[in-house]
Amino acid sequence: MPQTWHAALVLTLGSLVATPVLALPVSFVTAAPPSTGAIALPVGKNGQIGEAASQVDRIANGAISRAITTAAFKGNPGDTLTLYAVGPYSRVTLIGIGEGANTRIGLEDFGGRVARAALEGQAATWAVIVPDAPAIADAGALVALGARLGSYEFPQLGKTARPHTDRPLRLHVANAAAASTAWTQRWQPVGDGVKLARDLISTPSNIKSPQWYTDYIRSAFEGVPNVSITVIDEKEAARLGMGGLVGVGQGSTRPARLLAIHYRGGAKDAAPISFVGKGITFDTGGISIKPGDGMWRMRYDMAGSAASMGAVLAAAKRGAKVNVVGVAALAENMPDGNAIRPGDVLTSMSGKTMEILNTDAEGRMVLADANWWTQETFKPSLLINIATLTGSARAALGDDYAALFHNHEAAAKRVEEAGAAVGENTWRLPIHPSTRADIKSDVADVKNVVEGGAPGASIGAAFIEEWVKPETPWVHLDIAGVAWANSRKPTIPPGAVGFGVKLFDEIISQSEGR
C-alpha cells in the first residue's frame, strides 16, 4: 500500500556526514548609508551612481566617483571594481547594473554578485545599497534572494562546512519592514526550494538511493502544514502495473519508488497543478551502457524531480493559495543480471505496452507510469513534466534554453512567459505527426527510441505524450542542457542549478492571481 509519512533524516553514509552550509544572514534597514566598514554600491551605465550611492561618495569626499573615472569603470552588468581604504571605508565594491536593475532578474543578479564579493572579502559586516527599482515592489527582497542563490555551496562530505554567519548583509531599502515581510513570506521560501533541489542533485549517488531520496524529502517537509507525502514501493508499483518504473529499477539492488507531495493551499475541490519529474538517482544507461567519460555527472539525472520537490516546498512554506502536487519517479538504472534488455516489452500502468530498444532511454519510461498515476489520482488542471531527458535537447539549445513540448497552446505560453520572467528560459520544439508514427512498434504499442538519426528530443516527448490523457493540458520540459552549470553565473554556482523551481513558483504565483 502507499505510505503517507512525516519523518526526519540526516544526510549520512557510514561516517560521512554533510554539514549544511549556512546562508549569508540578511537584514533590511531604513537608514542613511554607514560611514565605515565594507559597502557594496550599484553603478549604472557609463559609471552613473544613484542618490544613495552618491551619499556614500560624499562621505568618502568624492573618492569613489574619482575612482570610477580613473578606472574608466563603465558599470556594465557583470563588471565589478573593488576599492580598498577609501575614505572611512575598509572596502567599497562597485557592481555594474547597466541601464538599471529594473527587472527581477537584474535585481537577483546584483544580489548574487554582492554575495560573492562578501564571501571573497574579509569584512565583518557588509552594507548593501539596493538599486533604485521603483517598478519592482519587492526589490530589496529580490536582491536578498539573489544573494541566497549566489552564495550557495554544497558541503564537502565528512568536513565541517564553512559558516557564512560572519558576513551578514545589511540591505539599505526605503521601507525595511515591508522588505523584511516580502523576504520572509514570499522570497525566502523560494530560496529554500532552490536549495533543496540543488542539495538533492549534488548528493553523490552512493548515498542518493530512491529510498534515501524519499527519506530526505520527509525530513525537508517535516512540520510544513497542509502537506501529505505518499510513497509507493516497488511491490505496490508492480501491483499497480507500473512496468516502466519497476523495469528501469530492477537492475539495481536499490529498488524504485514513486514519491508524491500533495500541498493543499487552495479550494478543497480545486484540481491541482502537477509537476512530475524524472528521478533517476544514477544513470549508467543500463545494458545500453554509457561511455565512461562524464558518467559521474549522471547523479544529476534526477534534477527534474528535484525541481518538482523544491517548487512544492516553496509553495507550502509561503502558504500559496493553490493546490499543488509534486511527483518524483525514482529509480536507479544499473546493468546487473536482472536488468531489462534491449528488445524487452513492458506493460505500463495504463495497459499500454512499450518496446525497449535502448535501456538508456529510461527517463521516459518512468515518466509514463508517473504521469498515468498522477492523472488517475489527482486529475490535475495542468501537468508539467520536467526531465534531463535527451542529449539532443542539449545539443540543439545548449545551456541557454530548456526544450518545451506541449499539447495545449495556452499552457505552453503560460510556461514560456513564466520562464522568461524568472530567467529560466524555454524554447519550443515540435512533436510532428511523423514522429508519433515513428515510435509505433511492431511488437508493442510504442518503442522507446527510433534508431538511425531520428530527432531524439522530439521522440522522447512523443513517447511521454502517449501517457497523457487528451483532456489534460500538458507541457514537457527537457532540461538536459540547463540542469548543470560548468561555470559560475551571478545566482548559479558551478554544478547543480535547480532549474525549474523558480519557473514553477512563478506559475503557482500566477495561479494565485499575483
mmCIF file of C-alpha atoms in Angstrom, residues 61 105 122 168-169 177 205 211 234 244 259 281 296-297 317 401 403 407 424 434 447 453 470 473:
data_model
loop_
_atom_site.group_PDB
_atom_site.id
_atom_site.type_symbol
_atom_site.label_atom_id
_atom_site.label_comp_id
_atom_site.label_asym_id
_atom_site.label_seq_id
_atom_site.Cartn_x
_atom_site.Cartn_y
_atom_site.Cartn_z
ATOM 1 C CA ASN A 61 34.965 63.074 -0.173
ATOM 2 C CA ILE A 105 16.468 39.103 -12.991
ATOM 3 C CA GLN A 122 37.120 39.554 4.958
ATOM 4 C CA PRO A 168 25.958 39.412 7.326
ATOM 5 C CA LEU A 169 24.432 41.592 4.622
ATOM 6 C CA ALA A 177 9.581 46.455 7.416
ATOM 7 C CA SER A 205 24.632 8.602 -5.789
ATOM 8 C CA GLN A 211 14.703 5.203 -0.579
ATOM 9 C CA GLU A 234 8.336 -1.452 -5.843
ATOM 10 C CA GLY A 244 8.103 1.110 -16.791
ATOM 11 C CA LEU A 259 7.067 9.763 -4.386
ATOM 12 C CA THR A 281 19.183 8.706 -8.953
ATOM 13 C CA TRP A 296 29.899 10.728 -12.897
ATOM 14 C CA ARG A 297 27.598 13.628 -13.706
ATOM 15 C CA LYS A 317 6.338 27.325 3.098
ATOM 16 C CA TYR A 401 17.125 27.125 -23.002
ATOM 17 C CA ALA A 403 13.276 22.422 -24.679
ATOM 18 C CA ASN A 407 -0.361 19.541 -26.311
ATOM 19 C CA GLU A 424 14.683 30.139 -16.756
ATOM 20 C CA SER A 434 5.502 11.701 -38.380
ATOM 21 C CA LYS A 447 9.015 1.774 -28.796
ATOM 22 C CA GLY A 453 19.286 9.684 -36.554
ATOM 23 C CA PRO A 470 -6.258 14.133 -24.268
ATOM 24 C CA PRO A 473 -3.179 20.265 -20.534
#
